mmCIF file of C-alpha atoms and ligand atoms in Angstrom:
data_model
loop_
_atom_site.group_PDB
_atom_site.id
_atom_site.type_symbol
_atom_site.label_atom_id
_atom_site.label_comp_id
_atom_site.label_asym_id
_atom_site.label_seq_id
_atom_site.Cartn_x
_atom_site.Cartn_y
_atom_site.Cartn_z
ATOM 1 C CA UNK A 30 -33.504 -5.961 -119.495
ATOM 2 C CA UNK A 31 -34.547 -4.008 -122.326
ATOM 3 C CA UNK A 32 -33.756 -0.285 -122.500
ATOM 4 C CA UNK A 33 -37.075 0.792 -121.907
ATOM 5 C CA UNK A 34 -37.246 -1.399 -118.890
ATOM 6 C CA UNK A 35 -34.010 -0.173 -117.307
ATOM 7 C CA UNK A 36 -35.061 3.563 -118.112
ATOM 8 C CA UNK A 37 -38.879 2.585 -116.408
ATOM 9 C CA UNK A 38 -37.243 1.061 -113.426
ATOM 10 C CA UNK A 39 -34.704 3.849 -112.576
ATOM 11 C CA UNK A 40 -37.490 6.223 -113.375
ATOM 12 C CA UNK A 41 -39.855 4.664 -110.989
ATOM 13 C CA UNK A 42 -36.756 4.334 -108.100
ATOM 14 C CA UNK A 43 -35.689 8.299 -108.241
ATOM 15 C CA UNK A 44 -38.260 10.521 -106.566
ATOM 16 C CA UNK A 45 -40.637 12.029 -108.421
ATOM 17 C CA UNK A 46 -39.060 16.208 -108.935
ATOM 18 C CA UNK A 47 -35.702 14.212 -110.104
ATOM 19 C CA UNK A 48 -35.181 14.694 -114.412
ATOM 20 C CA UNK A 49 -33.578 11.792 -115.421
ATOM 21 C CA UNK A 50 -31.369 12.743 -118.504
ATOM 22 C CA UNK A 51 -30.094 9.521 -120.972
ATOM 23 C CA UNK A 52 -27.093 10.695 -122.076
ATOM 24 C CA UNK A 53 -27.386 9.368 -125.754
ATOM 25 C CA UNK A 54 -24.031 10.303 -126.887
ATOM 26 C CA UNK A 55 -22.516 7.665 -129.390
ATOM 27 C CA UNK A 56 -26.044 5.915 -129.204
ATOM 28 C CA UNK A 57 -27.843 4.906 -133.017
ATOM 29 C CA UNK A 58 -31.390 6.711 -133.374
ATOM 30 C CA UNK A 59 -32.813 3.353 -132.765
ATOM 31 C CA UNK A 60 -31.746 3.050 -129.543
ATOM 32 C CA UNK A 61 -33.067 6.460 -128.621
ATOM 33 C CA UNK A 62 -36.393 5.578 -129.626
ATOM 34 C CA UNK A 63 -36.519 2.842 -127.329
ATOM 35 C CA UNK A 64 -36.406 5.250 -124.303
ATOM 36 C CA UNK A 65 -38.176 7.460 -126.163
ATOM 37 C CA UNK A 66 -40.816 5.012 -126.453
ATOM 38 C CA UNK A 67 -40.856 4.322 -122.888
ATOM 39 C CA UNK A 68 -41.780 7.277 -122.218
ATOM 40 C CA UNK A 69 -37.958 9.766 -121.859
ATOM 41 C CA UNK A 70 -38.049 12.940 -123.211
ATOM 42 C CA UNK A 71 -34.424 14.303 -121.568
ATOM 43 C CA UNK A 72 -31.463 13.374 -123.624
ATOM 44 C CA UNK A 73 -28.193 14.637 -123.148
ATOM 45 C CA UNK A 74 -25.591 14.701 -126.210
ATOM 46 C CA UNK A 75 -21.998 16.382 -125.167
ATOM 47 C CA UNK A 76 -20.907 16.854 -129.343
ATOM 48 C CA UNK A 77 -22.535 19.580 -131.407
ATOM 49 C CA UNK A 78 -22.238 17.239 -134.687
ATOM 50 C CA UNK A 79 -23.654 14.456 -133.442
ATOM 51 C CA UNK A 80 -26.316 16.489 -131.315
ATOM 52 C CA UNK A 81 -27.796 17.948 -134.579
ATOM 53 C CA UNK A 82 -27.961 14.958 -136.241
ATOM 54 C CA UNK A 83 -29.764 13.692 -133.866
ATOM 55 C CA UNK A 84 -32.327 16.313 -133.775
ATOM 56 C CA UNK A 85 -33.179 16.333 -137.405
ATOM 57 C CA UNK A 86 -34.043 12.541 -137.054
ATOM 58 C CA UNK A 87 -36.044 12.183 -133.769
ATOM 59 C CA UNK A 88 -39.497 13.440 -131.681
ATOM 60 C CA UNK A 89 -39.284 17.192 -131.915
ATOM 61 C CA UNK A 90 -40.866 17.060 -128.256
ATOM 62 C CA UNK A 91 -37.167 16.048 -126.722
ATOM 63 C CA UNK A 92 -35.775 18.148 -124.472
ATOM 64 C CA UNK A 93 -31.929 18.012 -125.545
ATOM 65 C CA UNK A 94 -29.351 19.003 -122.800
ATOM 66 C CA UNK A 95 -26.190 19.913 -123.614
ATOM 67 C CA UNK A 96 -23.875 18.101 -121.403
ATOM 68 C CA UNK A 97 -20.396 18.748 -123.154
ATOM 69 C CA UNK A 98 -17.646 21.213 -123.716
ATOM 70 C CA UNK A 99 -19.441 23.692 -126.226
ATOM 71 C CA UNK A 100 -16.766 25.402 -128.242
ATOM 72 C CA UNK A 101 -17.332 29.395 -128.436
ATOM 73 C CA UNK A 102 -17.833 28.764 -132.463
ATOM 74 C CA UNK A 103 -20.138 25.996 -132.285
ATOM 75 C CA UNK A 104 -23.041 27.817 -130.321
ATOM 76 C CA UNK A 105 -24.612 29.628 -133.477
ATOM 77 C CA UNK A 106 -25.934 25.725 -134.832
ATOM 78 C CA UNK A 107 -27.554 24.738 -131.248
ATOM 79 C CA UNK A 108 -29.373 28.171 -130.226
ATOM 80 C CA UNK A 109 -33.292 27.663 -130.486
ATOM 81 C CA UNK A 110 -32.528 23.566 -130.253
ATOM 82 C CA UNK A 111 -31.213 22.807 -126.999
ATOM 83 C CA UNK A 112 -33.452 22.889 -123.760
ATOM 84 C CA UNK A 113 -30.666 23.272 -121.279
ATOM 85 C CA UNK A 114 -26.999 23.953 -121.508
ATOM 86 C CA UNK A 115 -25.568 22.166 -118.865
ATOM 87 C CA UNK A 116 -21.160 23.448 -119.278
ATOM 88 C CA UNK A 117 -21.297 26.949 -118.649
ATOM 89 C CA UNK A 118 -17.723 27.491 -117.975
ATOM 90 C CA UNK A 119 -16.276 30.621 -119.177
ATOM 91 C CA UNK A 120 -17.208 34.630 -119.328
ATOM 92 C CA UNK A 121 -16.020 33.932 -123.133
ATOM 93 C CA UNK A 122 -18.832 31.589 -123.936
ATOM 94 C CA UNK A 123 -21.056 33.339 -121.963
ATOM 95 C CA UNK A 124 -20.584 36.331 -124.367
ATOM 96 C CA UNK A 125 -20.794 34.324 -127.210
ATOM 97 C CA UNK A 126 -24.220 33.195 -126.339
ATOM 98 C CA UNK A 127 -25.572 36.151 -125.267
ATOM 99 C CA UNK A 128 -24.387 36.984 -129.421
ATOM 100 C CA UNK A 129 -26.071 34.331 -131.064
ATOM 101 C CA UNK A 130 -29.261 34.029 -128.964
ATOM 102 C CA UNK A 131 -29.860 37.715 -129.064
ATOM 103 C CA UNK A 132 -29.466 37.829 -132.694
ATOM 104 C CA UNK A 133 -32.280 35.164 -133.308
ATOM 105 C CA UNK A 134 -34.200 36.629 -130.105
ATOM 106 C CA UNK A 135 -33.918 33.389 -128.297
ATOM 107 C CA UNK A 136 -32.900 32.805 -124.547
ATOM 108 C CA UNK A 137 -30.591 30.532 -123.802
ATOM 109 C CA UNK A 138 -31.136 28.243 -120.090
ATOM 110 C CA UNK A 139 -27.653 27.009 -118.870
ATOM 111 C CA UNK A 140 -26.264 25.650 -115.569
ATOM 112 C CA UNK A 141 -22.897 27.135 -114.294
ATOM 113 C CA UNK A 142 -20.190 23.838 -114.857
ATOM 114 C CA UNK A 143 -18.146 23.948 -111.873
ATOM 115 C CA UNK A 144 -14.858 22.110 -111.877
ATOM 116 C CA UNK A 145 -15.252 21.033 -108.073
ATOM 117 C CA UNK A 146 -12.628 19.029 -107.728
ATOM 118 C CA UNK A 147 -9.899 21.849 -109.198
ATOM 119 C CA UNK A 148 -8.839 18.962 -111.668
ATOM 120 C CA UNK A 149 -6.048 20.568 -114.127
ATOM 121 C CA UNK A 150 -7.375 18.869 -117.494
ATOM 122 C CA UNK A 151 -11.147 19.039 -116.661
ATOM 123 C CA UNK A 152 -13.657 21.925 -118.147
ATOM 124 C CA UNK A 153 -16.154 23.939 -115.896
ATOM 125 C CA UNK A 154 -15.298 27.162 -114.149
ATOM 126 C CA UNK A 155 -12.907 27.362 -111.038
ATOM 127 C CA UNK A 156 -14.973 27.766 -107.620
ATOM 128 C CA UNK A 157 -12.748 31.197 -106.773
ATOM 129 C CA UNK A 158 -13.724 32.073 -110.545
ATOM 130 C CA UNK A 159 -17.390 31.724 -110.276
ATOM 131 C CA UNK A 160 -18.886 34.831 -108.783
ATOM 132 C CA UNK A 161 -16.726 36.660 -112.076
ATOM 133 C CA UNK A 162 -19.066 34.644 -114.373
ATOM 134 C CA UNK A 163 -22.375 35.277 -111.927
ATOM 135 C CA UNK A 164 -21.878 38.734 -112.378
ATOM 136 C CA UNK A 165 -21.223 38.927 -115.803
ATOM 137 C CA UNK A 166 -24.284 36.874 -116.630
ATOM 138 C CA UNK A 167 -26.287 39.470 -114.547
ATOM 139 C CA UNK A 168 -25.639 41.916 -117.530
ATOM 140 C CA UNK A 169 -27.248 39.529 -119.964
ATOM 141 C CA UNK A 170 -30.375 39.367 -121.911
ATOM 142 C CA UNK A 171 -30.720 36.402 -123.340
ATOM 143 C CA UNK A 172 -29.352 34.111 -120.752
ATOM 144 C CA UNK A 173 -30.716 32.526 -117.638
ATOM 145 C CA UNK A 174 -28.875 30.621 -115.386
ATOM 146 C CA UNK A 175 -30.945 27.759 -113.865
ATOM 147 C CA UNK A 176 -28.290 25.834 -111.876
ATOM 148 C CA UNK A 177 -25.115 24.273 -111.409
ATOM 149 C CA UNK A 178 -23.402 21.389 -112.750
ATOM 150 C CA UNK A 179 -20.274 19.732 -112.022
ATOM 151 C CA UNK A 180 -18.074 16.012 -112.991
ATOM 152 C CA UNK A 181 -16.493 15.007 -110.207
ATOM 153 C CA UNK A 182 -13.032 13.265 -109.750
ATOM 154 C CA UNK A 183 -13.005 9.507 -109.804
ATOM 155 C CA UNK A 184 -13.191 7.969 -106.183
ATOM 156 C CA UNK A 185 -14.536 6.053 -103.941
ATOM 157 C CA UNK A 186 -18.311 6.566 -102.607
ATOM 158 C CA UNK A 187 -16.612 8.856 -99.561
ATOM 159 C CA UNK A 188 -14.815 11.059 -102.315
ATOM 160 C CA UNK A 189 -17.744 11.222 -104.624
ATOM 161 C CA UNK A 190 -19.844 12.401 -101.943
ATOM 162 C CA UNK A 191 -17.825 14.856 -100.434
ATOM 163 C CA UNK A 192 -17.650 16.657 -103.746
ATOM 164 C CA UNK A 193 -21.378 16.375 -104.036
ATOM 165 C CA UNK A 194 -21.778 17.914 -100.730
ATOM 166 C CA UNK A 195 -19.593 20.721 -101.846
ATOM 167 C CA UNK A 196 -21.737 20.945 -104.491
ATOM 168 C CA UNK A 197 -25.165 21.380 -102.572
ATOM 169 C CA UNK A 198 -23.196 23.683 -100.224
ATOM 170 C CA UNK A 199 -22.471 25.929 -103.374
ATOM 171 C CA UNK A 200 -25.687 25.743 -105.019
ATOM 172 C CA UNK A 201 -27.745 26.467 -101.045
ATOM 173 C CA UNK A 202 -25.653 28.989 -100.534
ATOM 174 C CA UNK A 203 -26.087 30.840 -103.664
ATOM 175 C CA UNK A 204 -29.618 30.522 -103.795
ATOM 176 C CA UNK A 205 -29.573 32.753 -100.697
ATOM 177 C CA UNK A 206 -28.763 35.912 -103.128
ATOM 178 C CA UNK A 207 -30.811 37.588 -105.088
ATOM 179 C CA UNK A 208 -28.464 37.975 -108.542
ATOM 180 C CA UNK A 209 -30.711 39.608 -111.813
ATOM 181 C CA UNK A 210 -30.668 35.939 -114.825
ATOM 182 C CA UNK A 211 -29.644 33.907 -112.313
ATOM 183 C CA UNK A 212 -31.933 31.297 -109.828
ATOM 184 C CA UNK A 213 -30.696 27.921 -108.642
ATOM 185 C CA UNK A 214 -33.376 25.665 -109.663
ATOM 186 C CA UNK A 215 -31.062 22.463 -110.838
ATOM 187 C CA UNK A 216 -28.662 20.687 -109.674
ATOM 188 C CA UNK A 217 -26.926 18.323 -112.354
ATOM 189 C CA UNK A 218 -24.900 15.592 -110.643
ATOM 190 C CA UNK A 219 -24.148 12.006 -110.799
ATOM 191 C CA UNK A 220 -23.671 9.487 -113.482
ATOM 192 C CA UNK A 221 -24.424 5.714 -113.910
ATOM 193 C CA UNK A 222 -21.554 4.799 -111.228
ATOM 194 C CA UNK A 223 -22.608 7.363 -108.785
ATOM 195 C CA UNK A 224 -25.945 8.631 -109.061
ATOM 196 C CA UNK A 225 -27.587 7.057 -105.625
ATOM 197 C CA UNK A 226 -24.996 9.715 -103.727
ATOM 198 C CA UNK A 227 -25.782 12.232 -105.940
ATOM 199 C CA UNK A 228 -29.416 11.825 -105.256
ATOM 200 C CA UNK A 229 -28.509 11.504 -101.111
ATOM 201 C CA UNK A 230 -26.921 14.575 -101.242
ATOM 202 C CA UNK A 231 -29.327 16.729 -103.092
ATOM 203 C CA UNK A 232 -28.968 16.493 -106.853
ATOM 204 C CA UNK A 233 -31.921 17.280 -108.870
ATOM 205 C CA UNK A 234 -30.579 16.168 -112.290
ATOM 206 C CA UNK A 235 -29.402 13.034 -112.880
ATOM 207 C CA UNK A 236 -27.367 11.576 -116.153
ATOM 208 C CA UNK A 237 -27.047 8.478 -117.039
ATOM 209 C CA UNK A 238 -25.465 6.878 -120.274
ATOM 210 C CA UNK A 239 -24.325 3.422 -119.498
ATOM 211 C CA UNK A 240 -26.771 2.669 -117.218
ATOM 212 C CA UNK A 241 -29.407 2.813 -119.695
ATOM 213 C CA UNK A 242 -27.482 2.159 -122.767
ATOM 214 C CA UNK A 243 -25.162 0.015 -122.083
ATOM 215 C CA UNK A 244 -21.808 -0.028 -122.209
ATOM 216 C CA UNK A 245 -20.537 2.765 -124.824
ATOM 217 C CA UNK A 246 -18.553 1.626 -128.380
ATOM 218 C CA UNK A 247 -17.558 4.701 -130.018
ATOM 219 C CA UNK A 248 -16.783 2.757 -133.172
ATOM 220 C CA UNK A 249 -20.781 2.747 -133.579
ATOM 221 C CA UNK A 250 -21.087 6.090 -134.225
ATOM 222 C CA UNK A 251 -19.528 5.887 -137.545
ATOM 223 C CA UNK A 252 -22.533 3.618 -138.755
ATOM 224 C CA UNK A 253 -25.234 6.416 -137.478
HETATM 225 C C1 LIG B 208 -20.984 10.671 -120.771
HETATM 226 C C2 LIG B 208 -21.460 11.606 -119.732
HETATM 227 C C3 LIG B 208 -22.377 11.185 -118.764
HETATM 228 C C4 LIG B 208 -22.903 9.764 -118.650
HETATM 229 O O1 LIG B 208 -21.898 8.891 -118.225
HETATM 230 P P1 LIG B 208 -22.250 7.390 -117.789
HETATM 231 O O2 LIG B 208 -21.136 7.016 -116.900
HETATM 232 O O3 LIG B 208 -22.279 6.590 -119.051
HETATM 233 O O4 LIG B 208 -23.547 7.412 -117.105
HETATM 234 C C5 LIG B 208 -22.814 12.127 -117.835
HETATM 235 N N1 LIG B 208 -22.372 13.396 -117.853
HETATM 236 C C6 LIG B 208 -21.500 13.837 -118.776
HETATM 237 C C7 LIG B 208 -21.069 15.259 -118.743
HETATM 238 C C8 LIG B 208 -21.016 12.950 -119.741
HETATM 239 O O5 LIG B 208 -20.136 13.399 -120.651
#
């Protein structure tokens, strides 16, 4: 199958109020434009570089997420470009784009990156650490939060949907408060291995590289 017909046929198998994000990372322009083409407008890129080459060359109607670890002095190239910042992780980034997007008057959507699984070498915020961050984001501007997202550690379908479930219990429960920036519209979980649980247990965001892409070869990107 052709990328455009695995992108249609996943698209037409997730319900309808699911965004389907192609995670485009390592991935030539050409290959973009195939989903692009069949209709995707959600691409997720997780390197700044590579992100903003990508958005000088392609439709200027993608929404780009921004799925990676965003260092504190890479945010002033992505603010005005990016539709969704999915790795909010630390009160120190969060300042950093409250900075830069208040100095060009922008606002800046992002999703609180949970490390669920309390991996040691894995980004995204601790659980216990989380309501810090909530309540410094409440003293923003120029930052919404729109959600959660989280990577989960590598299991079995049991694990993987445990942590998902941990997940949803997170995100229900803090939609039940009433915090000033922040409302829990997304919910960004699951990946090409894992995305059917993610969808069974609530996820409203979806991304998926290999899946659609195939399988990645960094040594491509060289050649972009
Ligand atoms: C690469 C990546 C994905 C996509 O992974 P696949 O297994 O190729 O679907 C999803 N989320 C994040 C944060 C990623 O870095």
């Amino acid at each position: 199958m052709s990328i455009g017909e695995v992108y249609n046929k996943i698209k037409n198998e997730i319900p309808e109020n699911v965004t389907l994000i192609c995670v485009s990372k390592t991935r030539q322009i050409s290959e973009i434009k195939e989903a692009y083409d069949s209709g995707a407008r959600d691409f997720g890129e997780n390197k700044v570089q590579e992100f903003l080459e990508k958005y000088d060359s392609i439709g200027k109607d993608i929404r780009w997420h921004f799925i990676g670890h965003l260092q504190t002095n890479k945010v002033k190239y992505i603010v005005g470009k990016v539709h969704l910042i999915h790795s909010l992780d630390s009160i120190h980034l969060l300042k950093e784009i409250e900075k830069r997007y208040g100095a060009k008057n922008e606002i800046a959507n992002v999703l609180i990156q949970i490390n669920i699984g309390n991996e040691i070498a894995k980004t995204g915020v601790a659980p216990e650490e989380m309501n810090d961050l909530i309540k410094a984001c409440e003293e923003c501007n120029n930052v919404k939060v729109k959600g959660l997202m989280a990577t989960i550690p590598i299991g079995d379908d049991e694990s993987s949907r445990k942590y998902f479930a941990k997940m949803k219990a997170v995100f229900d429960d803090l939609k039940t408060y009433k915090y000033k920036n922040v409302s829990m519209e997304f919910l960004s979980l699951g990946m090409s291995k894992d995305f059917p649980i993610a969808l069974e247990q609530g996820a409203n965001m979806i991304r998926l590289g290999t899946k659609i892409f195939g399988k990645r070869d960094y040594k491509k990107l060289e050649a972009l």
